[in-house]
CSV table of C-alpha atoms and ligand atoms in Angstrom, one decimal:
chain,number,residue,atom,x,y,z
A,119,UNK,CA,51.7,-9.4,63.6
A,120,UNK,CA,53.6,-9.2,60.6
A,121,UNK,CA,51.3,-9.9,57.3
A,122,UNK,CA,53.2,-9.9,53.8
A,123,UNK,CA,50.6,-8.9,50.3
A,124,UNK,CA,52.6,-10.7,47.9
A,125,UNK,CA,51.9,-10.1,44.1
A,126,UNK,CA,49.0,-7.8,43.9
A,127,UNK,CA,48.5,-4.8,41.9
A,128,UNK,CA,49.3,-1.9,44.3
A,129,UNK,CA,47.3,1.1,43.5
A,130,UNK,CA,48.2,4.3,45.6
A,131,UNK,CA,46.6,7.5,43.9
A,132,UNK,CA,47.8,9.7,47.0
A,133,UNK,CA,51.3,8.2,45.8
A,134,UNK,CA,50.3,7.9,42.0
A,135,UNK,CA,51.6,4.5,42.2
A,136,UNK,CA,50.4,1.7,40.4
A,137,UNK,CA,52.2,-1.4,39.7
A,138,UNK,CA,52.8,-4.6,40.9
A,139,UNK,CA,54.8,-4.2,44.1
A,140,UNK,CA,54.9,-6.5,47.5
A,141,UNK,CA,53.2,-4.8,50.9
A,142,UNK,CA,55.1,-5.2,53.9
A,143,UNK,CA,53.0,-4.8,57.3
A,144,UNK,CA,54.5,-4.8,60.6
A,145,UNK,CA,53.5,-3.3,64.0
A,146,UNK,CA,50.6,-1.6,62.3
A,147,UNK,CA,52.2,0.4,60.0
A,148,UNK,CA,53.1,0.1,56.2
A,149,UNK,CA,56.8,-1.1,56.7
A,150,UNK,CA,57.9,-1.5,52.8
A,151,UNK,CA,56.8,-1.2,49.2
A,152,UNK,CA,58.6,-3.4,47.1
A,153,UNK,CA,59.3,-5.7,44.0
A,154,UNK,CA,59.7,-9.3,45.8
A,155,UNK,CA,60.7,-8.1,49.3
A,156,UNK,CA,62.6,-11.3,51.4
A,157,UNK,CA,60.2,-12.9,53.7
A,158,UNK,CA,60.4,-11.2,56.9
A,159,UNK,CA,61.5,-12.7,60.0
A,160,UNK,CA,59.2,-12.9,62.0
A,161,UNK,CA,57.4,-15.2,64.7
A,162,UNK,CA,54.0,-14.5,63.7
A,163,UNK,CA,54.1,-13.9,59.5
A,164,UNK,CA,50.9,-13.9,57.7
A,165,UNK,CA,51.6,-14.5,53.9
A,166,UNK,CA,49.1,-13.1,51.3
A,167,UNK,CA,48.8,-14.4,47.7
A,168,UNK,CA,47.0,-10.9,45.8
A,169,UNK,CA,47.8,-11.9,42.3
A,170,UNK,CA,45.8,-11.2,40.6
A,171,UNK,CA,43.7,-8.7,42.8
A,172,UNK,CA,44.2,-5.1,43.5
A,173,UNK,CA,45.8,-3.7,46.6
A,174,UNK,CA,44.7,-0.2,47.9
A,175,UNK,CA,44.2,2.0,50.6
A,176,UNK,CA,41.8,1.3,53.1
A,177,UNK,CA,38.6,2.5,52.0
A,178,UNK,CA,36.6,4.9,53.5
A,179,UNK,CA,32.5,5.5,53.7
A,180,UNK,CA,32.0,8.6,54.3
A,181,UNK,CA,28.2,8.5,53.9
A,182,UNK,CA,26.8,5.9,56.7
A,183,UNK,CA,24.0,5.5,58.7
A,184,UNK,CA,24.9,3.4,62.1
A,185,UNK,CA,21.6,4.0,64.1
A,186,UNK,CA,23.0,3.8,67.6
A,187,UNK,CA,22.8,5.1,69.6
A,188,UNK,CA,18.3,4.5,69.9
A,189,UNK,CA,18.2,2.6,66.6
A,190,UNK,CA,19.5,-0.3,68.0
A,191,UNK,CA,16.6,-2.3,66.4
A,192,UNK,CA,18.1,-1.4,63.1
A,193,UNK,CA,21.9,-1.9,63.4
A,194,UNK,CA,24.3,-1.2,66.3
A,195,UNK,CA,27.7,-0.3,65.7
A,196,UNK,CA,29.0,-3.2,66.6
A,197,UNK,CA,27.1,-5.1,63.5
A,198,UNK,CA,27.3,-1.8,61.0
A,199,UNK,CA,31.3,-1.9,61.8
A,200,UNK,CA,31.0,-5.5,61.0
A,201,UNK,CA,29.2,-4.7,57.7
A,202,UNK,CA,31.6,-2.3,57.2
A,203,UNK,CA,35.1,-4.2,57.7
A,204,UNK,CA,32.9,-6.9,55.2
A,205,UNK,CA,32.4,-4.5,52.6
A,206,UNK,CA,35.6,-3.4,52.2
A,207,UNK,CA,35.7,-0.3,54.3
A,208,UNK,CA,38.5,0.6,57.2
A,209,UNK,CA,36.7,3.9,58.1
A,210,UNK,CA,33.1,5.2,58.0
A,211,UNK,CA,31.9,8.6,58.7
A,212,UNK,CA,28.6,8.2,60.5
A,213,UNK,CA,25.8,10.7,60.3
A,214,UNK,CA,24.3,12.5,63.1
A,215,UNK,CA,20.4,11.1,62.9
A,216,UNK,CA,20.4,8.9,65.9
A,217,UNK,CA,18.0,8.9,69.3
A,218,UNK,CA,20.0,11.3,70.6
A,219,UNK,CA,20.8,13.5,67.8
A,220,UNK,CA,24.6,13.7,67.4
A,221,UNK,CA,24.3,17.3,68.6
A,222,UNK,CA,26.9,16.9,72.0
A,223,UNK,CA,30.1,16.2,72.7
A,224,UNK,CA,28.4,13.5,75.1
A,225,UNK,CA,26.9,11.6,72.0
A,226,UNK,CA,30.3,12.0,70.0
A,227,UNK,CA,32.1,10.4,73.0
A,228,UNK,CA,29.5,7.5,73.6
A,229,UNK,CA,29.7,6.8,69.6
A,230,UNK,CA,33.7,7.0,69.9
A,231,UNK,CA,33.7,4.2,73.1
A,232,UNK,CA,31.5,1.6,71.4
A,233,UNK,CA,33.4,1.8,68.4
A,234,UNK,CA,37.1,1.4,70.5
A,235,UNK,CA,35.0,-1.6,72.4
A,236,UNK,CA,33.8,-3.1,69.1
A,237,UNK,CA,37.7,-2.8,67.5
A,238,UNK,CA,38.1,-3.0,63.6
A,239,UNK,CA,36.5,-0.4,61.3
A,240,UNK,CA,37.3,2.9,62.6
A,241,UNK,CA,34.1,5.2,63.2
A,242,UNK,CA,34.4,9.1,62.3
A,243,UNK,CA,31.2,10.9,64.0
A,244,UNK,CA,29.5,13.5,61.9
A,245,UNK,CA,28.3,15.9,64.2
A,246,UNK,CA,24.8,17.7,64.0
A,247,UNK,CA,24.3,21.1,61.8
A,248,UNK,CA,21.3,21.8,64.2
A,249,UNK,CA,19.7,20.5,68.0
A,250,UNK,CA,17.7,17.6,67.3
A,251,UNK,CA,17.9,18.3,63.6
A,252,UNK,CA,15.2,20.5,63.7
A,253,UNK,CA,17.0,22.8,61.7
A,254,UNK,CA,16.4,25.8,64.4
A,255,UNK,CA,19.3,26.4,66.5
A,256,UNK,CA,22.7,25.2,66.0
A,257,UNK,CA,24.4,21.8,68.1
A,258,UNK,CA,27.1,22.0,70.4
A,259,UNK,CA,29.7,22.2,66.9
A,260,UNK,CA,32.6,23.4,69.1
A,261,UNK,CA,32.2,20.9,72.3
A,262,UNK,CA,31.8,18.3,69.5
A,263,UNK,CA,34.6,19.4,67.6
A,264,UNK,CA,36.9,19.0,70.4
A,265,UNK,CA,35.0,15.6,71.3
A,266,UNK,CA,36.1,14.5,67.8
A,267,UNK,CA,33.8,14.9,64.8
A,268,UNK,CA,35.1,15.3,61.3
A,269,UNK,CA,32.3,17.1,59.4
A,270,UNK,CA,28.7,18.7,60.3
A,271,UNK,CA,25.0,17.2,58.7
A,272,UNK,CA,21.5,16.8,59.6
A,273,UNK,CA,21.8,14.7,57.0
A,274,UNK,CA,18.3,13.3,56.2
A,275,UNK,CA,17.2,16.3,57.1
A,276,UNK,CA,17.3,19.3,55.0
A,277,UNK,CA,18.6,22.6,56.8
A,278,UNK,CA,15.8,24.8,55.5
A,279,UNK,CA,17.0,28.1,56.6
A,280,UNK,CA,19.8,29.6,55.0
A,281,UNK,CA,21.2,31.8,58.0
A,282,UNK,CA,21.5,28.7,60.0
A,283,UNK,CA,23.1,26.8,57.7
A,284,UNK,CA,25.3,30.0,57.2
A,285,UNK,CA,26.2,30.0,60.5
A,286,UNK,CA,27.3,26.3,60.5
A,287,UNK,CA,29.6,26.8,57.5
A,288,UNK,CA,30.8,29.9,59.4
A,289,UNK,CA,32.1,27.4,62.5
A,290,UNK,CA,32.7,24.7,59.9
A,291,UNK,CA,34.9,27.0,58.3
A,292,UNK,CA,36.7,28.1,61.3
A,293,UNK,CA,37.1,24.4,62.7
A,294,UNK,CA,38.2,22.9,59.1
A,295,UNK,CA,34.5,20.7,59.4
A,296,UNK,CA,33.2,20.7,56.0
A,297,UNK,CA,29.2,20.7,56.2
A,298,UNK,CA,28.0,18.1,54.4
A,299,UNK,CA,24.2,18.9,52.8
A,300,UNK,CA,21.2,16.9,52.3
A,301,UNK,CA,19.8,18.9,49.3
A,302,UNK,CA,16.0,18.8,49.2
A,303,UNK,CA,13.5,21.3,49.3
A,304,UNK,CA,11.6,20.4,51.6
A,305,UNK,CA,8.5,22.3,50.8
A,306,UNK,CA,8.6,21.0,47.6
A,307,UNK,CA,9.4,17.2,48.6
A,308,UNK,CA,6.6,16.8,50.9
A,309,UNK,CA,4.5,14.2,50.8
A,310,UNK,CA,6.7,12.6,48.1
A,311,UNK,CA,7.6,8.6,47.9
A,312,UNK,CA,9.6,8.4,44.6
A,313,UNK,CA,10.6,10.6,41.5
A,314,UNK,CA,8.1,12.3,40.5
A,315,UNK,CA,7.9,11.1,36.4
A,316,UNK,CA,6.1,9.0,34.3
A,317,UNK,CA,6.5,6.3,36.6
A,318,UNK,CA,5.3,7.6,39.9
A,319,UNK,CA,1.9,9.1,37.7
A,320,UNK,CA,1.9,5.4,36.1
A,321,UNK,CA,2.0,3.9,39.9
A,322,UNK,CA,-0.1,6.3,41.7
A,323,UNK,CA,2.3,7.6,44.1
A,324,UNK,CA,3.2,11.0,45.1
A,325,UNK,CA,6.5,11.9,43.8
A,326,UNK,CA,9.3,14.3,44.5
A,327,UNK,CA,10.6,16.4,41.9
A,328,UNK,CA,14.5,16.7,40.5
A,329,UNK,CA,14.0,20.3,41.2
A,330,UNK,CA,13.5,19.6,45.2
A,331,UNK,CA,17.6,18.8,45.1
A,332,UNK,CA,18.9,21.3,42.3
A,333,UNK,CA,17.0,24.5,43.9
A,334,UNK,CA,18.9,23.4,47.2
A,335,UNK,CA,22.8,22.5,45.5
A,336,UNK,CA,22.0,26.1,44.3
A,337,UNK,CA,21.5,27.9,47.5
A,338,UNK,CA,24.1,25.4,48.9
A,339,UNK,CA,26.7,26.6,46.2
A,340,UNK,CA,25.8,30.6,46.7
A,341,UNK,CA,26.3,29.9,50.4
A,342,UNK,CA,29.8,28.1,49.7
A,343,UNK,CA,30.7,31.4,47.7
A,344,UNK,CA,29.7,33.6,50.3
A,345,UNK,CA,31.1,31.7,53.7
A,346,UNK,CA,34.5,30.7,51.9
A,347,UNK,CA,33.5,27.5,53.8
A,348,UNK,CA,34.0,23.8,51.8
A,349,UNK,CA,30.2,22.4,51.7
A,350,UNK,CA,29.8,18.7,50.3
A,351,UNK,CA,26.9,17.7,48.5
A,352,UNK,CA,25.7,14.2,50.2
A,353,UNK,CA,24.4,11.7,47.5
A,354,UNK,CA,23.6,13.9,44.2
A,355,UNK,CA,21.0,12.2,42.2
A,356,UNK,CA,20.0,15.0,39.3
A,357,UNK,CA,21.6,15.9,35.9
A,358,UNK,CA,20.7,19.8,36.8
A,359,UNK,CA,22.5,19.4,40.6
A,360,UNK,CA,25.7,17.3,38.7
A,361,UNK,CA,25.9,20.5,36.2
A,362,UNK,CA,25.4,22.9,39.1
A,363,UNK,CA,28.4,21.3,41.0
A,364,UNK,CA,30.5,21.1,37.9
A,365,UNK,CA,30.0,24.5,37.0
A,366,UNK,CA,30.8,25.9,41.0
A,367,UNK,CA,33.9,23.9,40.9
A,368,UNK,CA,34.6,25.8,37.4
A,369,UNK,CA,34.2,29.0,39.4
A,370,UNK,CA,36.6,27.0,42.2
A,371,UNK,CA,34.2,27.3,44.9
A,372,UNK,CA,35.1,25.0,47.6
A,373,UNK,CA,31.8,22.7,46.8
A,374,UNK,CA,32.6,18.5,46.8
A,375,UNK,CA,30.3,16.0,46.2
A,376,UNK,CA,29.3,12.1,46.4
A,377,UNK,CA,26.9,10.2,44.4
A,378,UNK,CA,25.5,6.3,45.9
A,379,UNK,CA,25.5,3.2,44.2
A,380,UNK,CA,21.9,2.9,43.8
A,381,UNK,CA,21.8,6.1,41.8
A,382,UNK,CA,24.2,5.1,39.1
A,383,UNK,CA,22.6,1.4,39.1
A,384,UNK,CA,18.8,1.5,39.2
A,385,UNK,CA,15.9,4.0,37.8
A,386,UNK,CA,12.7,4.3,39.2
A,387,UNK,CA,11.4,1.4,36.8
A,388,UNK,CA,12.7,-0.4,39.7
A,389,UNK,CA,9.8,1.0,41.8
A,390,UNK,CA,7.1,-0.8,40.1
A,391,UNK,CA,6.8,-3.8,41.7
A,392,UNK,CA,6.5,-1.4,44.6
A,393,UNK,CA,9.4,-3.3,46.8
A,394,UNK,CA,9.9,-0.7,49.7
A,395,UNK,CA,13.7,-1.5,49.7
A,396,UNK,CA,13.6,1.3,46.8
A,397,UNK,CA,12.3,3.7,48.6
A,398,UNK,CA,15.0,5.9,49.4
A,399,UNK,CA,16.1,9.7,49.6
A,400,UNK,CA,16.9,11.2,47.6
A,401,UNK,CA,14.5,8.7,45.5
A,402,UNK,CA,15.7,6.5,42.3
A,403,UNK,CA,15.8,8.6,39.1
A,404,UNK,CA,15.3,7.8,35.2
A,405,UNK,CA,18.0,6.6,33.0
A,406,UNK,CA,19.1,10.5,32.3
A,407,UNK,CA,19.8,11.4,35.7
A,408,UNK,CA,21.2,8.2,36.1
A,409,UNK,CA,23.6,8.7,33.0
A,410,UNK,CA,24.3,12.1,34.4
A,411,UNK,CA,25.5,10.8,37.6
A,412,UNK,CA,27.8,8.2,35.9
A,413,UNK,CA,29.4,11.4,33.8
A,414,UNK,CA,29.9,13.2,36.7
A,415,UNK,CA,31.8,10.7,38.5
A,416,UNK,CA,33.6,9.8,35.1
A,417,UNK,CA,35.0,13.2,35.0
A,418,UNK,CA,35.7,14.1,38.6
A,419,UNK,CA,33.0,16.5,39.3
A,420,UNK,CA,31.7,13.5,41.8
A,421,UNK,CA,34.7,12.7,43.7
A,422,UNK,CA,33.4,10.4,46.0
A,423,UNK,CA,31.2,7.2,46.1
A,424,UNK,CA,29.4,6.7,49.6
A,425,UNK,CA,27.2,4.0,50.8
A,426,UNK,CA,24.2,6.2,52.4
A,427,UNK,CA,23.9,2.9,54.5
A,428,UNK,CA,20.3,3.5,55.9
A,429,UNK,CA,19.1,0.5,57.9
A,430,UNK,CA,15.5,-0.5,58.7
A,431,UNK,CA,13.9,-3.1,60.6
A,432,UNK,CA,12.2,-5.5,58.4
A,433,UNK,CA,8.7,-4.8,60.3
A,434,UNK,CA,9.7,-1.3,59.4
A,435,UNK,CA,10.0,-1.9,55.7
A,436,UNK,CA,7.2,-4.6,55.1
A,437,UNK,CA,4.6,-1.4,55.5
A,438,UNK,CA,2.9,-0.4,52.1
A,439,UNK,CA,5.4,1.9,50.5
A,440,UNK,CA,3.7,5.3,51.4
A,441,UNK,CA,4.6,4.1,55.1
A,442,UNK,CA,7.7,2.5,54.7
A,443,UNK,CA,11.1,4.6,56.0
A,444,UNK,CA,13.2,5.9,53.2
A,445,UNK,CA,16.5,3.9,53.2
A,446,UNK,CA,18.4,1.2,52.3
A,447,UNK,CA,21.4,-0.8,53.2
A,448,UNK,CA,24.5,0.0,51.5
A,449,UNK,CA,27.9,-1.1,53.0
A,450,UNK,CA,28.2,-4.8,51.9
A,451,UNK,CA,27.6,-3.5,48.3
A,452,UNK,CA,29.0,-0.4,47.7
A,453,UNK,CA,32.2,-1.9,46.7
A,454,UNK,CA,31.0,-4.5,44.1
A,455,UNK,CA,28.2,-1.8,42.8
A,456,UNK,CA,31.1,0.6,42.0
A,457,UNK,CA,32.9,-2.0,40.8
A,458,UNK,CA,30.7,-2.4,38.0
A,459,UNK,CA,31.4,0.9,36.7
A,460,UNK,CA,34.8,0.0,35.9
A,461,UNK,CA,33.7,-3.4,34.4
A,462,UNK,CA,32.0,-1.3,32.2
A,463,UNK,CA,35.0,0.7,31.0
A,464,UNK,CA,33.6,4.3,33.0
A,465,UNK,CA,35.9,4.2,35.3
A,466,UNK,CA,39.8,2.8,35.5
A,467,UNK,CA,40.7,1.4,38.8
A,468,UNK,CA,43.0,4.2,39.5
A,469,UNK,CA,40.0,6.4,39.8
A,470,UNK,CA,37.7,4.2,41.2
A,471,UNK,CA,40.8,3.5,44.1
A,472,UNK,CA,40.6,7.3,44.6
A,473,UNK,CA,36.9,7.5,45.0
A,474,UNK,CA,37.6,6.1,48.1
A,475,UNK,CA,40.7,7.1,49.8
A,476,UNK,CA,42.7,10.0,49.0
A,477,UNK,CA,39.3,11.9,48.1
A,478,UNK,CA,37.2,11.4,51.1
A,479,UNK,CA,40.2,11.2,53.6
A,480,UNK,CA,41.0,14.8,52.1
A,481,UNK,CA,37.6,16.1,52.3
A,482,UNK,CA,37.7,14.7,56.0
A,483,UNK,CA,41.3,15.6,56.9
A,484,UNK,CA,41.2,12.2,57.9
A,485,UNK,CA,45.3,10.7,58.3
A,486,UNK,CA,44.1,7.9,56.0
A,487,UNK,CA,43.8,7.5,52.5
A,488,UNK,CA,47.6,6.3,51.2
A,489,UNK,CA,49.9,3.4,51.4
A,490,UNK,CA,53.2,5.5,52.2
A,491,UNK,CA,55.8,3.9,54.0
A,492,UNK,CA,55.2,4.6,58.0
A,493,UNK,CA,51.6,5.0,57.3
A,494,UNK,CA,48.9,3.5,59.1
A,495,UNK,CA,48.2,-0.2,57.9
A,496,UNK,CA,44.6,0.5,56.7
A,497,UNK,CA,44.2,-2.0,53.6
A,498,UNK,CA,41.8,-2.8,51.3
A,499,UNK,CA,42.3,-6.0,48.8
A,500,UNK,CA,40.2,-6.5,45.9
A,501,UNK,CA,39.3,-8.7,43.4
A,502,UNK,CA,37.7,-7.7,41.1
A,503,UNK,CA,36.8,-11.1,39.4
A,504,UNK,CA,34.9,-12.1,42.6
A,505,UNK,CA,31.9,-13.4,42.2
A,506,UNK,CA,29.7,-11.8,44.8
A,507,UNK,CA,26.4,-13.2,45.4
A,508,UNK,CA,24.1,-10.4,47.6
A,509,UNK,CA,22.3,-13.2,50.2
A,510,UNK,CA,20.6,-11.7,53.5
A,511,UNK,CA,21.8,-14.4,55.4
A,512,UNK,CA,25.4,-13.9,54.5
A,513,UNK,CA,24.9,-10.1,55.3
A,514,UNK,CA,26.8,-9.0,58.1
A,515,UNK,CA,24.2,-5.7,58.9
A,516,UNK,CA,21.3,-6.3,61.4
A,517,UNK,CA,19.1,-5.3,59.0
A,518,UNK,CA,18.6,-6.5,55.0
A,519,UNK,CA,16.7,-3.9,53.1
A,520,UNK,CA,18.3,-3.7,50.2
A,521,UNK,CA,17.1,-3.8,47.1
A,522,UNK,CA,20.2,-5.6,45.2
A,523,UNK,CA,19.1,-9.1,46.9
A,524,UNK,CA,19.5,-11.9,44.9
A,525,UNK,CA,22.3,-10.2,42.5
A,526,UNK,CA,25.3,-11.6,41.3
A,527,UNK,CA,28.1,-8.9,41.0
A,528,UNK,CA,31.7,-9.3,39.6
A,529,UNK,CA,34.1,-7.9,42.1
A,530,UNK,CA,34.1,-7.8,46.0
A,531,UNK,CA,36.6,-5.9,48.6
A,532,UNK,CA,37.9,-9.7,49.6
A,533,UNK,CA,40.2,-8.4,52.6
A,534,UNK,CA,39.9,-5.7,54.8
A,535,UNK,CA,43.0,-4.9,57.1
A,536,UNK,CA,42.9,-1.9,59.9
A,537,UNK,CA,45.9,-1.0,61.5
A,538,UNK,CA,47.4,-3.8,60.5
A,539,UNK,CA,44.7,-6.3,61.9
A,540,UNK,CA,43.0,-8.6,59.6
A,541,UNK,CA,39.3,-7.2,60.3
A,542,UNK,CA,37.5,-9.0,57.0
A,543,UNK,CA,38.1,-11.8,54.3
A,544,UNK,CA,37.2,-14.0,51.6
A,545,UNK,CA,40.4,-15.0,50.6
B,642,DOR,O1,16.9,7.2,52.4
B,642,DOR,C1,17.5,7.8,53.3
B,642,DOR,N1,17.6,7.2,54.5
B,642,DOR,N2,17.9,9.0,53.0
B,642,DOR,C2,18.4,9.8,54.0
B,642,DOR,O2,18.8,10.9,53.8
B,642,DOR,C3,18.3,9.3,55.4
B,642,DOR,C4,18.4,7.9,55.5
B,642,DOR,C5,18.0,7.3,56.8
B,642,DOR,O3,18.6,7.8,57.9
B,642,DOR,O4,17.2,6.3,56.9
């Protein structure tokens, strides 16, 4: 399959390349970056009009939540790659809080098969910090290592003690896995549904303070200055955690970190009418956080945007909202969200491009992330004039808890090519 992108505004920030150039796909790879390349010859040519959209590297999720294996209720990997691939996304990393635990090479390998079976999006398994996420003794991280995982979390789970956690940036360190951290205090947290703010006092429900994140990013950046090893903070939500990451990465600890959509788009106000699909963790913040989060990825301290796709059954989220799971989909709306912040004039495309490619590939050591010539065809084509309206029966995911139903956003991913396949499109 040869595929010609003719016209499109080619934005490479591994390359820091942006202009107008023609893409040239053939037997997977990127074959030729050009002004007006000659139609090739070729029995089986696809020819693709991007004027007028953007053409980038394929995109990468580093933040997902694919629930199988034992969540299968909630998504499969079949129909979160398919969410993926819509959304815009060639690869997703997917976190370690399945039934099993990502904790052994046996449930790296099982996740790796169904994703070769299912074809398109490519799946990166996060292995477990901790057995069962219990946050007692460490997984398998060498087994799983060798089995093929590209980072270490008990994401949605705090690691609580600081030797193990120690420990795990140790091995991380050794392997080149960065540990990605779920900052919360957990002591602190407890019991908590939402912020804890004028709002939650307002609505009656127990809240969770900023502090539960920033005491942790602190401990989390002491523990980056003591291992050596590269920690990555998963989905910041505070002003006090942003300022704690920018000032580490002042100091040029090896600290990275990722903010989510829904914590540069809504507050807590959006709690009030007490719709479960805004319960998620870390919880929805007011406007300052919210502002702070949008500086920090305007200056680079937040290198990464990430989904945080965290499916639940409907059944699951139509309990009262003390009950309900914390979580909420993510993939088929992460682009277009994100989009919005350059619509806005916070963010140029170049930077939003790099968001995520060249940043999370790097932080992966992924062999994604650029457009270079020989390069593996992973593309993502945007537009970012599409007018994307967010219906649960067009979503791809098994499950629709998400709390941007109903909006209209400008800009959508509108084709999604892996290894030069045509996985996705709108065009
Ligand atoms: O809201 C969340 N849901 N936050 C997490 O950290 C975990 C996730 C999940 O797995 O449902």
């Amino acid at each position: 399959m040869h595929i010609l992108i003719r016209g499109g505004r080619v934005i490479d920030p591994a390359q820091g390349l942006d202009r107008h150039l023609d893409v040239w796909i053939a037997d997977g790879k990127i074959a030729a970056l050009d002004k007006n390349l000659p139609l090739p010859p070729a029995e089986t040519l696809r020819v693709i009009d991007a004027r007028g959209c953007v053409v980038a590297p394929g995109f990468i999720d580093m933040h997902t939540h694919l629930r199988e294996p034992g969540f299968e209720h909630k998504e499969t990997i079949a129909t979160g790659l398919a969410a993926a691939a819509a959304g815009g996304f060639t690869a997703v990393a997917a976190m370690a809080n399945t039934q099993p635990v990502n904790d052994t090479a046996a449930v790296t390998e099982y996740m790796l098969q169904r994703a070769a079976a299912v074809g398109g999006t490519r799946l990166y398994p996060i292995g477990a910090v901790s057995q069962g996420l219990r946050g007692k003794e460490l997984a398998e991280i060498g087994s799983m290592h060798r089995a093929g995982i590209v980072a270490l979390s008990d994401d949605g789970m705090p690691v609580m003690n600081s030797r193990l956690l120690r420990r795990a940036m140790e091995y991380g360190a050794m392997l080149g896995l960065p540990v990605i951290s779920h900052c919360e205090d957990q002591t602190l947290a407890a019991g908590g549904v939402m912020h804890e703010g004028v709002v939650s006092t307002e609505l009656g429900l127990p809240g969770i303070p900023a502090a539960a994140e920033s005491i942790m990013v602190y401990r989390d950046v002491q523990l980056a200055a003591l291992t050596g090893a590269h920690v990555h903070i998963a989905h910041l939500s505070t002003a006090e955690a942003v300022d704690l990451v920018r000032r580490a990465k002042d100091k040029g600890l090896p600290v990275t970190a990722e903010a989510c959509p829904h914590h540069f788009t809504l507050t807590d106000e959006a709690v009030r009418g007490y719709d479960t699909n805004t319960k998620v963790n870390p919880p929805l913040r007011p406007a300052a956080d919210v502002e702070a989060v949008k500086a920090g990825l305007q200056d680079g301290t937040i290198e990464v945007i990430a989904s945080d796709h965290a499916p639940h059954h409907a059944a699951e989220k139509e309990q009262d909202y003390l009950t309900a799971p914390f979580g909420m989909i993510g993939l088929e709306t992460t682009v277009s969200l994100a989009l919005q912040l350059y619509h806005e004039g916070l963010l140029s495309l170049p930077q939003l491009v790099t968001k995520f490619t060249v940043a999370p590939a790097r932080i992966l050591g992924l062999p994604h992330g650029t457009l270079r010539v020989g390069s593996t065809a992973d593309v993502t084509i945007l537009d970012p004039e599409y007018e994307l309206v967010v219906e649960a029966a067009t979503l791809r995911s098994r499950s629709k808890n998400s709390p941007f139903l109903g909006w209209r956003l400008r800009g959508a991913a509108v084709m999604t090519i892996v290894g030069g396949h045509i996985v996705f499109e709108r065009l």
